[in-house]
Short mmCIF file of N, CA and C in Angstrom, two decimals:
data_model
loop_
_atom_site.label_atom_id
_atom_site.label_comp_id
_atom_site.label_asym_id
_atom_site.label_seq_id
_atom_site.Cartn_x
_atom_site.Cartn_y
_atom_site.Cartn_z
N MET A 1 81.47 77.49 165.88
CA MET A 1 82.09 76.74 166.93
C MET A 1 83.63 76.91 166.80
N ARG A 2 84.25 77.18 167.84
CA ARG A 2 85.77 77.28 167.87
C ARG A 2 86.28 76.19 168.73
N ARG A 3 87.15 75.39 168.11
CA ARG A 3 87.80 74.25 168.79
C ARG A 3 89.19 74.65 169.12
N HIS A 4 89.71 74.21 170.23
CA HIS A 4 91.07 74.52 170.65
C HIS A 4 91.89 73.27 170.49
N GLY A 5 93.04 73.43 169.86
CA GLY A 5 93.90 72.36 169.57
C GLY A 5 95.05 72.20 170.55
N ALA A 6 95.97 71.34 170.23
CA ALA A 6 97.11 71.00 171.17
C ALA A 6 97.95 72.19 171.50
N LEU A 7 98.31 73.00 170.51
CA LEU A 7 99.14 74.13 170.87
C LEU A 7 98.50 75.18 171.82
N ASP A 8 97.22 75.42 171.56
CA ASP A 8 96.46 76.36 172.46
C ASP A 8 96.41 75.75 173.87
N LEU A 9 96.07 74.40 173.92
CA LEU A 9 95.88 73.75 175.23
C LEU A 9 97.24 73.70 175.96
N ALA A 10 98.35 73.51 175.18
CA ALA A 10 99.63 73.51 175.86
C ALA A 10 99.94 74.83 176.55
N ARG A 11 99.58 75.91 175.90
CA ARG A 11 99.80 77.26 176.47
C ARG A 11 98.88 77.52 177.60
N ASN A 12 97.61 77.04 177.51
CA ASN A 12 96.63 77.41 178.50
C ASN A 12 95.57 76.17 178.51
N PRO A 13 95.70 75.33 179.40
CA PRO A 13 94.71 74.21 179.48
C PRO A 13 93.27 74.62 179.65
N ARG A 14 93.06 75.92 180.16
CA ARG A 14 91.70 76.39 180.38
C ARG A 14 91.23 77.38 179.28
N ILE A 15 91.85 77.33 178.11
CA ILE A 15 91.64 78.33 177.11
C ILE A 15 90.23 78.47 176.71
N ALA A 16 89.46 77.41 176.57
CA ALA A 16 88.07 77.45 176.21
C ALA A 16 87.24 78.13 177.24
N ALA A 17 87.44 77.76 178.50
CA ALA A 17 86.74 78.38 179.62
C ALA A 17 87.01 79.89 179.74
N ASP A 18 88.33 80.22 179.56
CA ASP A 18 88.68 81.59 179.64
C ASP A 18 88.16 82.36 178.54
N GLU A 19 88.15 81.85 177.30
CA GLU A 19 87.52 82.57 176.16
C GLU A 19 86.01 82.75 176.34
N PHE A 20 85.36 81.69 176.83
CA PHE A 20 83.93 81.72 177.08
C PHE A 20 83.60 82.86 178.05
N ARG A 21 84.33 82.90 179.16
CA ARG A 21 84.08 83.90 180.18
C ARG A 21 84.35 85.34 179.69
N LEU A 22 85.41 85.50 178.96
CA LEU A 22 85.77 86.81 178.40
C LEU A 22 84.65 87.28 177.48
N LEU A 23 84.19 86.39 176.60
CA LEU A 23 83.14 86.77 175.66
C LEU A 23 81.85 87.08 176.40
N GLN A 24 81.56 86.36 177.48
CA GLN A 24 80.38 86.69 178.28
C GLN A 24 80.44 88.10 178.81
N ILE A 25 81.61 88.48 179.36
CA ILE A 25 81.83 89.81 179.94
C ILE A 25 81.69 90.87 178.86
N LEU A 26 82.36 90.66 177.75
CA LEU A 26 82.31 91.66 176.67
C LEU A 26 81.02 91.85 176.06
N HIS A 27 80.31 90.69 175.87
CA HIS A 27 78.96 90.76 175.22
C HIS A 27 78.04 91.45 176.16
N ALA A 28 78.07 91.17 177.49
CA ALA A 28 77.19 91.78 178.46
C ALA A 28 77.42 93.34 178.47
N ALA A 29 78.72 93.74 178.26
CA ALA A 29 79.07 95.15 178.26
C ALA A 29 78.68 95.84 176.98
N GLY A 30 78.14 95.12 175.96
CA GLY A 30 77.75 95.80 174.74
C GLY A 30 78.86 95.80 173.64
N VAL A 31 79.93 95.15 173.90
CA VAL A 31 80.99 95.15 172.91
C VAL A 31 80.60 94.22 171.71
N ALA A 32 80.91 94.58 170.54
CA ALA A 32 80.45 93.80 169.34
C ALA A 32 81.29 92.57 169.24
N VAL A 33 80.99 91.49 170.03
CA VAL A 33 81.53 90.23 170.00
C VAL A 33 80.45 89.18 169.77
N PRO A 34 80.81 87.98 169.28
CA PRO A 34 79.81 86.98 169.30
C PRO A 34 79.33 86.52 170.63
N LYS A 35 78.08 86.30 170.80
CA LYS A 35 77.49 85.80 172.08
C LYS A 35 77.89 84.35 172.28
N PRO A 36 78.53 84.09 173.39
CA PRO A 36 78.90 82.65 173.72
C PRO A 36 77.63 81.87 174.07
N ARG A 37 77.48 80.63 173.52
CA ARG A 37 76.27 79.87 173.67
C ARG A 37 76.51 78.65 174.52
N HIS A 38 77.67 77.94 174.31
CA HIS A 38 77.94 76.75 175.03
C HIS A 38 79.40 76.52 175.16
N LEU A 39 79.78 75.95 176.29
CA LEU A 39 81.16 75.66 176.58
C LEU A 39 81.39 74.16 176.85
N ASP A 40 82.26 73.51 176.06
CA ASP A 40 82.63 72.09 176.30
C ASP A 40 84.12 72.16 176.66
N CYS A 41 84.39 72.35 177.95
CA CYS A 41 85.83 72.47 178.28
C CYS A 41 86.56 71.11 178.43
N PHE A 42 85.80 69.99 178.34
CA PHE A 42 86.39 68.62 178.47
C PHE A 42 86.43 67.90 177.14
N GLY A 43 85.92 68.51 176.10
CA GLY A 43 85.99 67.89 174.73
C GLY A 43 85.07 66.72 174.64
N GLU A 44 83.96 66.78 175.33
CA GLU A 44 83.07 65.60 175.36
C GLU A 44 82.41 65.42 173.96
N VAL A 45 82.22 66.39 173.15
CA VAL A 45 81.46 66.27 171.91
C VAL A 45 82.53 66.01 170.72
N PHE A 46 83.55 66.81 170.62
CA PHE A 46 84.44 66.79 169.48
C PHE A 46 85.85 66.29 169.87
N GLY A 47 86.08 65.87 171.12
CA GLY A 47 87.32 65.37 171.52
C GLY A 47 88.38 66.41 171.90
N VAL A 48 88.01 67.66 171.75
CA VAL A 48 88.90 68.75 172.13
C VAL A 48 87.96 69.86 172.70
N PRO A 49 88.47 70.69 173.66
CA PRO A 49 87.66 71.78 174.19
C PRO A 49 87.18 72.65 173.04
N CYS A 50 85.94 73.23 173.22
CA CYS A 50 85.41 74.12 172.18
C CYS A 50 84.36 75.04 172.81
N VAL A 51 84.14 76.15 172.07
CA VAL A 51 83.11 77.15 172.46
C VAL A 51 82.18 77.28 171.30
N VAL A 52 80.84 77.26 171.56
CA VAL A 52 79.87 77.53 170.55
C VAL A 52 79.47 79.01 170.68
N LEU A 53 79.56 79.70 169.57
CA LEU A 53 79.29 81.14 169.48
C LEU A 53 78.23 81.49 168.49
N ASP A 54 77.49 82.65 168.63
CA ASP A 54 76.63 83.14 167.62
C ASP A 54 77.44 83.56 166.44
N TYR A 55 76.76 83.43 165.28
CA TYR A 55 77.47 83.89 164.04
C TYR A 55 77.29 85.46 163.95
N VAL A 56 78.37 86.10 163.61
CA VAL A 56 78.39 87.55 163.45
C VAL A 56 78.73 87.89 162.00
N GLU A 57 77.75 88.54 161.34
CA GLU A 57 77.87 88.93 159.97
C GLU A 57 79.06 89.91 159.86
N GLY A 58 79.87 89.82 158.81
CA GLY A 58 80.97 90.76 158.63
C GLY A 58 81.94 90.26 157.62
N GLN A 59 83.08 91.04 157.47
CA GLN A 59 84.10 90.72 156.59
C GLN A 59 85.41 91.13 157.11
N THR A 60 86.44 90.41 156.70
CA THR A 60 87.79 90.88 157.10
C THR A 60 88.36 91.82 156.04
N GLU A 61 88.91 92.91 156.52
CA GLU A 61 89.48 93.89 155.67
C GLU A 61 91.05 93.68 155.64
N LEU A 62 91.52 92.96 154.67
CA LEU A 62 92.96 92.69 154.59
C LEU A 62 93.75 93.85 153.94
N ALA A 63 93.08 94.65 153.07
CA ALA A 63 93.73 95.80 152.43
C ALA A 63 92.65 96.89 152.43
N PRO A 64 92.45 97.60 153.42
CA PRO A 64 91.48 98.70 153.49
C PRO A 64 91.85 99.74 152.48
N ARG A 65 90.82 100.29 151.85
CA ARG A 65 91.05 101.41 150.86
C ARG A 65 91.54 102.63 151.42
N ASP A 66 91.03 102.95 152.63
CA ASP A 66 91.50 104.19 153.38
C ASP A 66 92.19 103.75 154.59
N LEU A 67 93.46 103.56 154.61
CA LEU A 67 94.18 103.00 155.73
C LEU A 67 94.14 103.95 156.94
N ASP A 68 94.13 105.30 156.74
CA ASP A 68 94.07 106.16 157.84
C ASP A 68 92.72 106.10 158.53
N ASP A 69 91.62 106.02 157.81
CA ASP A 69 90.37 105.80 158.40
C ASP A 69 90.22 104.51 159.16
N TYR A 70 90.73 103.48 158.53
CA TYR A 70 90.67 102.12 159.13
C TYR A 70 91.47 102.13 160.43
N LEU A 71 92.65 102.66 160.47
CA LEU A 71 93.49 102.69 161.69
C LEU A 71 92.81 103.58 162.81
N ALA A 72 92.10 104.65 162.35
CA ALA A 72 91.50 105.52 163.34
C ALA A 72 90.30 104.74 163.96
N ARG A 73 89.60 103.99 163.15
CA ARG A 73 88.43 103.17 163.71
C ARG A 73 88.98 102.06 164.66
N VAL A 74 90.07 101.42 164.28
CA VAL A 74 90.64 100.39 165.16
C VAL A 74 91.11 101.03 166.47
N ALA A 75 91.77 102.20 166.32
CA ALA A 75 92.28 102.88 167.61
C ALA A 75 91.09 103.32 168.49
N ALA A 76 90.01 103.81 167.87
CA ALA A 76 88.87 104.23 168.71
C ALA A 76 88.28 102.96 169.39
N TRP A 77 88.22 101.87 168.62
CA TRP A 77 87.63 100.62 169.23
C TRP A 77 88.51 100.15 170.41
N LEU A 78 89.81 100.14 170.21
CA LEU A 78 90.70 99.73 171.33
C LEU A 78 90.63 100.70 172.52
N ALA A 79 90.50 101.95 172.25
CA ALA A 79 90.29 102.94 173.37
C ALA A 79 88.98 102.63 174.11
N GLU A 80 87.94 102.30 173.34
CA GLU A 80 86.64 101.95 174.06
C GLU A 80 86.80 100.68 174.89
N LEU A 81 87.52 99.72 174.34
CA LEU A 81 87.72 98.49 175.09
C LEU A 81 88.52 98.69 176.31
N HIS A 82 89.53 99.49 176.29
CA HIS A 82 90.39 99.78 177.42
C HIS A 82 89.61 100.63 178.47
N ALA A 83 88.73 101.50 177.99
CA ALA A 83 87.89 102.36 178.94
C ALA A 83 86.94 101.44 179.65
N LEU A 84 86.47 100.43 178.97
CA LEU A 84 85.57 99.47 179.64
C LEU A 84 86.29 98.75 180.79
N HIS A 85 87.45 98.42 180.59
CA HIS A 85 88.27 97.76 181.61
C HIS A 85 88.37 98.63 182.88
N ARG A 86 88.75 99.89 182.61
CA ARG A 86 88.84 100.85 183.71
C ARG A 86 87.53 101.16 184.42
N ALA A 87 86.48 101.27 183.67
CA ALA A 87 85.15 101.68 184.20
C ALA A 87 84.51 100.54 184.94
N ARG A 88 84.73 99.37 184.52
CA ARG A 88 84.00 98.20 185.12
C ARG A 88 84.86 97.29 185.91
N ALA A 89 86.19 97.57 185.99
CA ALA A 89 87.16 96.65 186.63
C ALA A 89 86.96 95.17 186.21
N VAL A 90 87.04 95.03 184.88
CA VAL A 90 86.84 93.66 184.35
C VAL A 90 88.00 92.82 184.93
N PRO A 91 87.67 91.63 185.44
CA PRO A 91 88.71 90.77 185.98
C PRO A 91 89.62 90.18 184.89
#
């Protein structure tokens, strides 16, 4: 579950709904993102807007062993993401 606090809400009062919709679009397109399961944009359960997501197994690489390979994989993923935008006219 991801809760959105005061700073996020001050920047974008619809942040939970926007995140939920973006994750729906990306997940449907096959991008490796957690599947969104529930949206509480009014904070009815926890008092602040939140999004419930599937758990995705993985780890954060803070200091990759092979920086060149890591950067190449990140660049390829970003290129794939931007190609999706052009190919599908993601709103």
